[in-house]
Coordinates of C-alpha atoms and ligand atoms in Angstrom, one line a residue:
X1 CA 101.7 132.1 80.8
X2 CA 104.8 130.5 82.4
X3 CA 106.5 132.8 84.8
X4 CA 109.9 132.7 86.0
X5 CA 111.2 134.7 89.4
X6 CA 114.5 136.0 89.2
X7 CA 115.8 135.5 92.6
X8 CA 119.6 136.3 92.6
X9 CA 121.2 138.0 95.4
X10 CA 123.0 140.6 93.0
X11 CA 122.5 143.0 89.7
X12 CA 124.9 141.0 87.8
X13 CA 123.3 137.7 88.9
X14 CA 119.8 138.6 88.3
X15 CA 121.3 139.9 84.4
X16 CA 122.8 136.7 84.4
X17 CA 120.3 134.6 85.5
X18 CA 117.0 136.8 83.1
X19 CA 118.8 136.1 80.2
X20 CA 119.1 132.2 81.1
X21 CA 115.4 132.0 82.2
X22 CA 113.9 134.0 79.4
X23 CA 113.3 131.7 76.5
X24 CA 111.6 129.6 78.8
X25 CA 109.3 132.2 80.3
X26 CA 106.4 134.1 78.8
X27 CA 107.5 136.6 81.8
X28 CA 110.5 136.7 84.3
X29 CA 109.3 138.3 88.1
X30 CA 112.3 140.7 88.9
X31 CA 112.4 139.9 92.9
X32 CA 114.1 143.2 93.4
X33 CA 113.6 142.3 97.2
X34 CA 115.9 139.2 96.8
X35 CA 118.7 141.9 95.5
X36 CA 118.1 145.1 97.9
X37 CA 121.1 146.6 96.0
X38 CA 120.4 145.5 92.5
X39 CA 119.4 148.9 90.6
X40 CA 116.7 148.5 88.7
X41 CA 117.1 150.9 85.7
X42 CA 119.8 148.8 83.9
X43 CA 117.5 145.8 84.8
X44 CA 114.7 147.1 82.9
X45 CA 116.4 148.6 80.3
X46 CA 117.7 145.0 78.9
X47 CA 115.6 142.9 80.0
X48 CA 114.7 139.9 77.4
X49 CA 111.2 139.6 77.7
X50 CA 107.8 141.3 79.7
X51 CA 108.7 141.7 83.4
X52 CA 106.7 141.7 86.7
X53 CA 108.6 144.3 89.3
X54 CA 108.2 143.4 92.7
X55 CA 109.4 144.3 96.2
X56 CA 107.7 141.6 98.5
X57 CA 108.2 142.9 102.0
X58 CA 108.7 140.9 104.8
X59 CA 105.0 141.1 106.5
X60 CA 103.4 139.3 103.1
X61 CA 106.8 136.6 103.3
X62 CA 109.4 138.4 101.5
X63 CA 113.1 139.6 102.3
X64 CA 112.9 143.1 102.2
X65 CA 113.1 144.4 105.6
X66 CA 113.9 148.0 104.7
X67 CA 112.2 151.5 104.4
X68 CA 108.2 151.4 103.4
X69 CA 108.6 154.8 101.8
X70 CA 111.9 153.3 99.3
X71 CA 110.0 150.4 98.5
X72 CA 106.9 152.0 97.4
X73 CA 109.5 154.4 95.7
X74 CA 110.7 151.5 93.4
X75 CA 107.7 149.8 92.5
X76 CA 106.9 154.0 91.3
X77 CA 110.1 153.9 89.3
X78 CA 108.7 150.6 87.9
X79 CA 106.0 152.1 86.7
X80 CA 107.5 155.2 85.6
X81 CA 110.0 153.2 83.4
X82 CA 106.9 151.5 81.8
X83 CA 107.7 147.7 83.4
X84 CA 104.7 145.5 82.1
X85 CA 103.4 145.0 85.3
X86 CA 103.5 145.7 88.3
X87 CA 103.1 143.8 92.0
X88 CA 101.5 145.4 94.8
X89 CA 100.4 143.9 97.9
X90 CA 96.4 144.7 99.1
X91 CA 97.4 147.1 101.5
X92 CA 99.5 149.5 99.3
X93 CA 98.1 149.4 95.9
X94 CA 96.5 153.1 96.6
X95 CA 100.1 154.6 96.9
X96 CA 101.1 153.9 93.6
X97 CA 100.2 155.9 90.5
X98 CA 99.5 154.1 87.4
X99 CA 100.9 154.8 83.8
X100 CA 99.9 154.4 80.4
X101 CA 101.9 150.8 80.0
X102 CA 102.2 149.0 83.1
X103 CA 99.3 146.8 84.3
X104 CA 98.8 146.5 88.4
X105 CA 99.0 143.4 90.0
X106 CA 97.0 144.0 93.5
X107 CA 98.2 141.0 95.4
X108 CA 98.0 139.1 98.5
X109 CA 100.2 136.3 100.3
X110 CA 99.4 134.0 103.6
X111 CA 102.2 131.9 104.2
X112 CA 100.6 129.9 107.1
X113 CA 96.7 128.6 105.7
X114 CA 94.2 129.2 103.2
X115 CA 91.9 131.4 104.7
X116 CA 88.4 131.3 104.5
X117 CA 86.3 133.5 102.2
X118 CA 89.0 133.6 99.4
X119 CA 86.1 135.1 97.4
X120 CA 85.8 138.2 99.5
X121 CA 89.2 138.5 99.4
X122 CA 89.7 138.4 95.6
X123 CA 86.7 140.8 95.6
X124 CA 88.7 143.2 97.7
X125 CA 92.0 143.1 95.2
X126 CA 89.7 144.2 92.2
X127 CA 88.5 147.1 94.0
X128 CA 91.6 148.4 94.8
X129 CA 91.9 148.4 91.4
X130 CA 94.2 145.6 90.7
X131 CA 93.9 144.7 86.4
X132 CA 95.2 141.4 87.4
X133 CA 94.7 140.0 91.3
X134 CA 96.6 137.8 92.7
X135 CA 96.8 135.8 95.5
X136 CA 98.5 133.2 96.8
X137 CA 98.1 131.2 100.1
X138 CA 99.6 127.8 101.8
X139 CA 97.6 125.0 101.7
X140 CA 97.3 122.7 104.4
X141 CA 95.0 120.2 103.1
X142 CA 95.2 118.9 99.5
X143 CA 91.2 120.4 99.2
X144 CA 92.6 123.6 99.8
X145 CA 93.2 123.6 95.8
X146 CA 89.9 122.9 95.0
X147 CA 88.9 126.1 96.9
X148 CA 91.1 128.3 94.8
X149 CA 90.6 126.8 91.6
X150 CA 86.7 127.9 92.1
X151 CA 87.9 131.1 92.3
X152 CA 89.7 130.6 89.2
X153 CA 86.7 129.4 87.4
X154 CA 83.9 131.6 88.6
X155 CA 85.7 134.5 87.8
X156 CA 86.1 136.6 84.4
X157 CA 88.6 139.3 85.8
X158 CA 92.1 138.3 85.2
X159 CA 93.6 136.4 88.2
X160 CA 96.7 134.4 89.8
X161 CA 95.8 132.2 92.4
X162 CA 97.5 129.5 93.7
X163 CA 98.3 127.5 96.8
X164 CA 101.8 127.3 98.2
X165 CA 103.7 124.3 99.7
X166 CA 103.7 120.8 99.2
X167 CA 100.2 120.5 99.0
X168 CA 99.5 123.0 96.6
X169 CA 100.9 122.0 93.4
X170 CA 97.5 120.5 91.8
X171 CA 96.5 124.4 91.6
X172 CA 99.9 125.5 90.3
X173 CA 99.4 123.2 87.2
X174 CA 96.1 122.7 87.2
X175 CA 94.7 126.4 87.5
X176 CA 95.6 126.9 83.6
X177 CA 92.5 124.4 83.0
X178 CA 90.4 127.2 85.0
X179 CA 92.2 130.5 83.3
X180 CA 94.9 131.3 85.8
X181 CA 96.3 134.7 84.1
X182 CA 100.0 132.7 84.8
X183 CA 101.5 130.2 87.3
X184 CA 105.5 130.5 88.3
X185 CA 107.8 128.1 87.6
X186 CA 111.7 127.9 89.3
X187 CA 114.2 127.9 87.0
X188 CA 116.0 124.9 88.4
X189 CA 115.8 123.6 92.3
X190 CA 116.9 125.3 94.9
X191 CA 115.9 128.9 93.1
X192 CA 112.1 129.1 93.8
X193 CA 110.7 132.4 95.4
X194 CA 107.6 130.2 97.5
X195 CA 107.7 126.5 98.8
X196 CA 106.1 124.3 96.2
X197 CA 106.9 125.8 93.1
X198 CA 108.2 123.4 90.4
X199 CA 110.9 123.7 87.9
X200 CA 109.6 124.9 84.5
X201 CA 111.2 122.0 83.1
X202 CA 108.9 119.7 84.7
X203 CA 106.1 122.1 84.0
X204 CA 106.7 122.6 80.3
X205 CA 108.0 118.8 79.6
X206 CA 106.3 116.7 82.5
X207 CA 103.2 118.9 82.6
X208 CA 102.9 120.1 79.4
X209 CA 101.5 123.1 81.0
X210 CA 101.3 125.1 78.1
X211 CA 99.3 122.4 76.2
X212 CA 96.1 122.3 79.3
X213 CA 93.3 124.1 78.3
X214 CA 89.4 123.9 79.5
X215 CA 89.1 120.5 78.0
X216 CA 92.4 118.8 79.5
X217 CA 91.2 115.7 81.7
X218 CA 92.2 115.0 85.0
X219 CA 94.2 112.3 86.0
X220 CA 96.4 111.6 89.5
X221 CA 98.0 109.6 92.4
X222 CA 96.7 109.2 96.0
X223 CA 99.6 108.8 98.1
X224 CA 101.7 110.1 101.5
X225 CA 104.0 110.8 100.9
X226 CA 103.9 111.8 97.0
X227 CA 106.9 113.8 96.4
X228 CA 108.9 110.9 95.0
X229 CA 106.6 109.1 93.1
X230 CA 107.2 108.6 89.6
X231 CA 103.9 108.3 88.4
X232 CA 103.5 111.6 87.4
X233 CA 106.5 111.6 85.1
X234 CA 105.7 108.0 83.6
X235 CA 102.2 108.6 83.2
X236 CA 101.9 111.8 81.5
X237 CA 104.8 110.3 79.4
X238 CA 102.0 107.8 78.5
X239 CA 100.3 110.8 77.8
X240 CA 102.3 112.7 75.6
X241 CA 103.0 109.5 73.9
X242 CA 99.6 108.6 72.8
X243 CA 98.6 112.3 71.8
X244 CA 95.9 112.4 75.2
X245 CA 94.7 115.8 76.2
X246 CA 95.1 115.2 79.9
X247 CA 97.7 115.9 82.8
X248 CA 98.2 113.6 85.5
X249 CA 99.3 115.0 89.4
X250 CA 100.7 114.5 92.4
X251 CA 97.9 114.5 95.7
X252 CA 99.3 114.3 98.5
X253 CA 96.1 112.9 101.0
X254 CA 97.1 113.0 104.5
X255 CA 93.3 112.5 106.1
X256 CA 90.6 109.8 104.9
X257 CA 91.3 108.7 100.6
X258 CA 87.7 108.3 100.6
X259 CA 86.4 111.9 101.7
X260 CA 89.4 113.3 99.3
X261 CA 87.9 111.2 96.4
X262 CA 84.2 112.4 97.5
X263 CA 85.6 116.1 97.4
X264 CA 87.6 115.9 94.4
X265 CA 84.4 115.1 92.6
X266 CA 83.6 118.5 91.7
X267 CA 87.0 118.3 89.3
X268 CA 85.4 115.4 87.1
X269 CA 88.7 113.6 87.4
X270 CA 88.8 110.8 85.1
X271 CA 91.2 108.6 86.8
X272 CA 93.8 108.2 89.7
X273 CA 96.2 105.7 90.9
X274 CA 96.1 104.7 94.4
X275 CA 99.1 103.7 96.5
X276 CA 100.9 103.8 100.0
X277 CA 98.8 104.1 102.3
X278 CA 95.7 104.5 101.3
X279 CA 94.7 101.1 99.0
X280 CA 92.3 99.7 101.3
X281 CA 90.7 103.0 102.7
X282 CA 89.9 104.7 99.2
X283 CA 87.6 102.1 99.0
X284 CA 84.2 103.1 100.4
X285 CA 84.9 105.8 97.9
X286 CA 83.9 103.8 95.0
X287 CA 80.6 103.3 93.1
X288 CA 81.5 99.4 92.4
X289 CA 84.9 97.5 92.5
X290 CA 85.8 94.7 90.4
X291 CA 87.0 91.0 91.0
X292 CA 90.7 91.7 92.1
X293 CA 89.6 94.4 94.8
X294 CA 87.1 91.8 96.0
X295 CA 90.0 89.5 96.2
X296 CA 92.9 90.8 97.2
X297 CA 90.8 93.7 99.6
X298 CA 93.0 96.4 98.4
X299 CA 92.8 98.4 94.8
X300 CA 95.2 100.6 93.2
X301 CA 93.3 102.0 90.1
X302 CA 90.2 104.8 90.1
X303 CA 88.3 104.5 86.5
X304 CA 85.9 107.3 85.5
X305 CA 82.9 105.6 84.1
X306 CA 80.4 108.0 83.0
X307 CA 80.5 109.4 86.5
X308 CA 80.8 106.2 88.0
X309 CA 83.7 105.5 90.0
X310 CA 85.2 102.1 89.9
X311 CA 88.1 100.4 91.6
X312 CA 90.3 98.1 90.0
X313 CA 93.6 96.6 90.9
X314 CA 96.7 96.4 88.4
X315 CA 98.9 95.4 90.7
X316 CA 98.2 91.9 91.0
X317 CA 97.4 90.8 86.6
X318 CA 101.0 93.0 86.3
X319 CA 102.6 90.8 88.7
X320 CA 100.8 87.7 87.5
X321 CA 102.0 88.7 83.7
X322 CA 105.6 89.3 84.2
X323 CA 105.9 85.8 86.3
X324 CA 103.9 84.3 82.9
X325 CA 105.7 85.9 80.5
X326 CA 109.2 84.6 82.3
X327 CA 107.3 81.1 82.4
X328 CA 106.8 81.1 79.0
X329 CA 103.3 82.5 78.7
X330 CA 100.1 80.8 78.3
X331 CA 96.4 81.8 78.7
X332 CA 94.6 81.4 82.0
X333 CA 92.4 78.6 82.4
X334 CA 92.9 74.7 83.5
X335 CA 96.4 75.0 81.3
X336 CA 97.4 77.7 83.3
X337 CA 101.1 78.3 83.3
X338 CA 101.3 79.0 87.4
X339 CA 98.9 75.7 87.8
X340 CA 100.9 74.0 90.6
X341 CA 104.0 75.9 90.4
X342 CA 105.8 76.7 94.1
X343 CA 106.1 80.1 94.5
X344 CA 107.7 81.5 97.6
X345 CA 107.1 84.7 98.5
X346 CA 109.6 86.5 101.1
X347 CA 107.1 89.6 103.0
X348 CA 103.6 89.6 104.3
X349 CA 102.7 93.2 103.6
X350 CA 100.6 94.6 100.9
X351 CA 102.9 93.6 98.0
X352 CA 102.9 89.8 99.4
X353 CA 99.2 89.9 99.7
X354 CA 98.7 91.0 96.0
X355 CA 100.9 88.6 94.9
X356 CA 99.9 85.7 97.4
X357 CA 96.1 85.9 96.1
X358 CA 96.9 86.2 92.2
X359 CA 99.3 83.3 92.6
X360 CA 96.5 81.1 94.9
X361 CA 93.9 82.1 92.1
X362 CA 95.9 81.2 89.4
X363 CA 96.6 77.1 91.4
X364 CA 100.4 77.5 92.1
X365 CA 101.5 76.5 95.5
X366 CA 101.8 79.4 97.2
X367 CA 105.0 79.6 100.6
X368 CA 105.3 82.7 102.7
X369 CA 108.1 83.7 104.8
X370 CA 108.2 86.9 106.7
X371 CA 110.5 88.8 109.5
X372 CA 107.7 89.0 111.4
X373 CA 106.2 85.3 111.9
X374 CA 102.9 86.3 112.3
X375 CA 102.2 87.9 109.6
X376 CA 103.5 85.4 107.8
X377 CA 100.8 82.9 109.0
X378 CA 97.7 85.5 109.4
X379 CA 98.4 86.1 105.2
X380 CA 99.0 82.4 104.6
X381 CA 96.2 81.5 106.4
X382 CA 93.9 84.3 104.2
X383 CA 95.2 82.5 100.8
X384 CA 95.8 78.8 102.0
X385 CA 99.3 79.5 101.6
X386 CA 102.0 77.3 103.5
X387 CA 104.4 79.4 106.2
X388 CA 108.3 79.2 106.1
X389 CA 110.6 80.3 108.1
X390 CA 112.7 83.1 107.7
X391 CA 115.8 80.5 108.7
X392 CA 115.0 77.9 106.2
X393 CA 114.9 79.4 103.1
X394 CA 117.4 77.7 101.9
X395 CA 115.7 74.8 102.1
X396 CA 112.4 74.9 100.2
X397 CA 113.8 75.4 96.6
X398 CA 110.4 76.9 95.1
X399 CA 110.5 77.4 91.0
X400 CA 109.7 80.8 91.6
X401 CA 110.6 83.5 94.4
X402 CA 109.6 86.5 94.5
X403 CA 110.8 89.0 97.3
X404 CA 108.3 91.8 98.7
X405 CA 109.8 93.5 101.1
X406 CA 112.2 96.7 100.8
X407 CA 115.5 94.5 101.9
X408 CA 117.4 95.9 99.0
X409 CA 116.0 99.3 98.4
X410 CA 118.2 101.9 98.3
X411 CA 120.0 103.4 100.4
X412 CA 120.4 99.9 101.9
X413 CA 121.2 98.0 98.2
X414 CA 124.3 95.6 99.9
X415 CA 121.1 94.1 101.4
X416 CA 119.2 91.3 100.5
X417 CA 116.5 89.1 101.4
X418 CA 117.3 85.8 100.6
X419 CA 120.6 84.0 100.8
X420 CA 122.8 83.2 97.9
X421 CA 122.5 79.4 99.0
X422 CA 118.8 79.3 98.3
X423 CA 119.2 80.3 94.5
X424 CA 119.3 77.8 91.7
X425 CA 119.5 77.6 88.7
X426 CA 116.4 78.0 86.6
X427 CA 114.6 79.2 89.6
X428 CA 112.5 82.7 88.5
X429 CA 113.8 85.2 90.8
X430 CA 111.5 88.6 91.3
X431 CA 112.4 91.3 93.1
X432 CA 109.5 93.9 93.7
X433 CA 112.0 96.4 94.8
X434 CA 112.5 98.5 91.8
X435 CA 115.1 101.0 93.0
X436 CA 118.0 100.3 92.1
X437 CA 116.5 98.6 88.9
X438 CA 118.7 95.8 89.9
X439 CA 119.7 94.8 93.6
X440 CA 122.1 93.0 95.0
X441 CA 119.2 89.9 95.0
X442 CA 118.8 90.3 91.0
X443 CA 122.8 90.2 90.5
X444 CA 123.5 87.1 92.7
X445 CA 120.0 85.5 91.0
X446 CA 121.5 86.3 87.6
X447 CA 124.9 84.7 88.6
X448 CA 123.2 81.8 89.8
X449 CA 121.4 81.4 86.8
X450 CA 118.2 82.3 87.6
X451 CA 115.6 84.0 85.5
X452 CA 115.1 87.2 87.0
X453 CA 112.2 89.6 87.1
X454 CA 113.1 93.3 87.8
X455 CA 110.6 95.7 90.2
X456 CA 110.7 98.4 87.4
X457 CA 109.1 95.8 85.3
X458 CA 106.1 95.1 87.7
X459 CA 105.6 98.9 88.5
X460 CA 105.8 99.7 84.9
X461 CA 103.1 96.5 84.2
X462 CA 100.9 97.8 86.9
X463 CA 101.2 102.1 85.4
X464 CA 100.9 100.5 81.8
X465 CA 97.7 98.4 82.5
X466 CA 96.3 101.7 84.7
X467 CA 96.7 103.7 81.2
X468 CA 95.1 101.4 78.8
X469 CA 91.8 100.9 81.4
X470 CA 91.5 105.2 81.1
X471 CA 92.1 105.3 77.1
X472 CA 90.7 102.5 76.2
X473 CA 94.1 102.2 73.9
X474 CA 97.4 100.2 74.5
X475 CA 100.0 101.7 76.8
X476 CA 103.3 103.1 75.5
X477 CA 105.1 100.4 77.6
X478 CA 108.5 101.3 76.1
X479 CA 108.1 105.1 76.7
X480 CA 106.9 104.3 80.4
X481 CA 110.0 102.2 81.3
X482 CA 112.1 104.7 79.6
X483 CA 111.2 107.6 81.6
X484 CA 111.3 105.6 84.9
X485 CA 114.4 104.3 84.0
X486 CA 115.7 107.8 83.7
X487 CA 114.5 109.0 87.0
X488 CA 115.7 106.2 88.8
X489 CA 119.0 107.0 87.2
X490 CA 119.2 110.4 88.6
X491 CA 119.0 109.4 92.1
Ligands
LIG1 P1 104.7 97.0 103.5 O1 103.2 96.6 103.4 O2 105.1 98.0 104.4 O3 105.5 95.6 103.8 C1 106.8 95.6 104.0 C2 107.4 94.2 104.1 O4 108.8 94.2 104.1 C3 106.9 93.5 105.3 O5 106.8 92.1 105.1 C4 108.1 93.7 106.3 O6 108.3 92.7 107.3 C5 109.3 93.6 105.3 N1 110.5 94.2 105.8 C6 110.7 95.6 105.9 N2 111.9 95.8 106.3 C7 112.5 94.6 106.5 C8 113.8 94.1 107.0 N3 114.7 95.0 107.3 N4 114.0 92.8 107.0 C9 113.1 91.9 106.6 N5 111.9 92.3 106.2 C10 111.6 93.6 106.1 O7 105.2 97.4 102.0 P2 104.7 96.9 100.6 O8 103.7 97.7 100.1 O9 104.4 95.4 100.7 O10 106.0 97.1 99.7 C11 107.2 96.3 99.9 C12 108.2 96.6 98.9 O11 107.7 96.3 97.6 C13 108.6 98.0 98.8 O12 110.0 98.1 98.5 C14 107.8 98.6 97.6 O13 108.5 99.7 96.9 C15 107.8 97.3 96.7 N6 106.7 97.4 95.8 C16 107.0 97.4 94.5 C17 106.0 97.5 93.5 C18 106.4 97.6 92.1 O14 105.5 97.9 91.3 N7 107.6 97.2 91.7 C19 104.7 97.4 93.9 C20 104.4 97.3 95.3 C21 105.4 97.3 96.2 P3 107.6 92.9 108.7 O15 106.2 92.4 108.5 O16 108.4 92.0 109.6 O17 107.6 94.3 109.0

């Protein structure tokens, strides 16, 4: 079940604001302690759909700050009026009385960890008699999720748990898969009742929360930070597209990839991405890598074999293709399309280095220029790559440039890289940047008549190729580069 907390300040506003949330709720949480001078009667007495009454005080992180004896009064009333459930904290659930048709939630909030025998603790919210015990705690480690979603699956009495905060949203989606009685959902941003909570619209159409069940596969990204990645909306797009049981999240690792892969384990994911900053250190992690992580010393792609966890990177064949397709195409081998082509590449970070060695493997003449000079030479030196400077780029007039660093990125898009002088026409221009779509290096590349290669069209390459090595089946390209599209447009 999807539940949404009502959290206006006023009667008329939490009216207002149940009848807009109800037909995407299974069950609306009247925060009465959001509203101290809301009355709850009418509240009931019209409400749209099954309600949860609660009164959070301030000691278990809610707003009311007034009278014990009133609030427990309330939550009575609650009951008295037949609510569908209602929420009690631990340490006052023997001072209400029950009635015939409301069900007790017994619950329990820690705003600042997730403490240690969460076991006990659930154990303790059954006995006080809770019929559904919940809990929810802050996580301060992304394996804090894994410790409640055991809870979830090793017990048969209904529960809530979930972790709070940025950390905590694998549980928030993922605790369906284990039988989480109900997870809550904001109805937009900006109207949550506990940090991390995600809009029901990205639960129900990003998630497709109500479609996970025992069977749903595992899929995520490794990344710090994670909040603005989009490839959780692209790839359970791919998803959804292609009819797959599975749901694809957001982990936010802040320690070692490698012992967070180790962990993680226990959840039989089939598959993550990898990205910024961890591609190198998730390594260790892996069973067996192919080629390209051999290669380029970085990977971006965890496959599931059988148990076996293998590291691949997309990054580099997705680059590699969109510079062949704007060749004209061609198969590898001694014909090879990039066979002695110059390529120049502006940036000597990780981008640079995935494109520097597929380039050098593929026998194109391979230029690096960099801000900082030597890093320039210590990558050019790795891939028997010539160095330019920064200064002369003008100068070298390569067939194909392809800019890796962020000069362009928004919020800085009158940047750019590379000088208008040292387009031509012809030239293949590719920008990895891929917010905006197109930057002011793309629009001076175009009006120079260059052939230009967008960033949305690498990172879409590189999600597209990650999809098809988990299904086995041919990515929904065109659904992928839709939906980033349309995120990138509403920033
Ligand atoms: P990185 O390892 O941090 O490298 C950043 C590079 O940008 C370095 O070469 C750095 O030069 C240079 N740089 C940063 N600010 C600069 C400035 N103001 N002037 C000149 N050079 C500057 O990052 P990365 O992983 O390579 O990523 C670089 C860019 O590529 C990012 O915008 C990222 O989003 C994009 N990218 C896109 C895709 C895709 O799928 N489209 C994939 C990977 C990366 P110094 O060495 O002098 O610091």
């Amino acid at each position: 079940m999807i539940c949404i907390p009502i959290t206006a300040r006023t009667e008329s506003g939490m009216a207002a604001m149940m009848a807009q949330a109800a037909p995407l709720a299974d069950v609306l949480e009247l925060r009465m302690d959001f509203a101290p001078h809301a009355s709850l009667e009418p509240l009931l007495r019209n409400r749209p759909c099954p309600v949860i009454v609660t009164c959070r005080p301030a000691r278990e992180g809610g707003e009311y700050a007034g009278d014990e004896t009133a609030r427990i009064a309330l939550l009575q009333k609650a009951v008295d009026l037949g609510a569908e459930f209602v929420d009690v904290e631990l340490d006052s659930a023997a001072r209400i009385r029950r009635g015939p048709h409301t069900r007790l939630i017994v619950s329990h909030h820690d705003f600042t960890r997730t403490p240690d025998h969460l076991e006990e603790m659930h154990r303790h919210l059954i006995q006080a008699g809770a019929d559904v015990a919940k809990f929810a705690v802050k996580a301060n480690d992304v394996q804090d999720n894994l410790r409640v979603l055991r809870v979830l699956r090793n017990t048969k009495h209904p529960t809530i748990a979930l972790c709070m905060g940025e950390l905590g949203v694998a549980s928030r989606v993922l605790g369906r898969k284990y039988g989480n009685f109900l997870t809550f959902a904001s109805l937009a941003a900006g109207r949550e009742s506990a940090p991390g909570q995600v809009t029901v619209e990205e639960l129900r159409g990003m998630y497709r929360y109500n479609k996970i069940g025992p069977k749903t596969a595992l899929y995520g990204v490794i990344a710090n930070p994670v909040a603005h990645s989009m490839s959780p909306a692209i790839q359970n797009a791919a998803f959804a597209a292609l009819g797959i049981d599975a749901v694809y999240l957001p982990f936010k690792v802040e320690g070692d990839p490698a012992e967070f892969v180790r962990a993680f384990r226990e959840l039989d994911a089939q598959g993550y991405s990898v990205t910024l900053p961890h591609k190198q250190a998730v390594i260790p992690a892996m069973d067996e890598v192919d080629d390209s992580v051999r290669q380029a010393g970085a990977m971006n792609t965890i496959v599931n074999r059988a148990g076996r966890l293998c590291g691949s990177n997309t990054d580099i064949p997705a680059a590699l293709g969109a510079i062949e397709e704007a060749l004209g195409g061609g198969a590898p081998g001694p014909a090879h399309p990039l066979k002695d082509k110059e390529a120049l590449i502006v940036g000597a970070g990780g981008a640079a280095r995935a494109v520097a060695y597929g380039l050098a493997a593929r026998g194109a003449y391979v230029m690096i220029a960099n801000r900082t000079h030597e890093r320039a030479v210590a990558l050019a030196r790795e891939v028997a790559a010539q160095v330019v400077h920064m200064d002369r780029l003008a100068s070298v007039r390569p067939q194909i440039l392809i800019n890796t660093t962020s000069v362009g990125m928004l919020p800085d898009v009158q940047d750019t890289p590379v000088p208008a002088s040292a387009l031509r026409k012809g030239m293949i221009v590719f920008d990895a940047v891929y917010n905006p779509p197109e930057t002011r290096l793309l629009r001076e590349a175009k009006a120079a008549g260059c052939v230009c290669i967008s960033g949305v069209e690498w990172f879409v390459r590189q999600a597209a190729l990650q999809c098809q090595l988990w299904t086995g089946r041919p990515a929904p390209h065109m659904a992928m580069e839709k939906v980033l599209l349309e995120r990138l447009s509403r920033r």
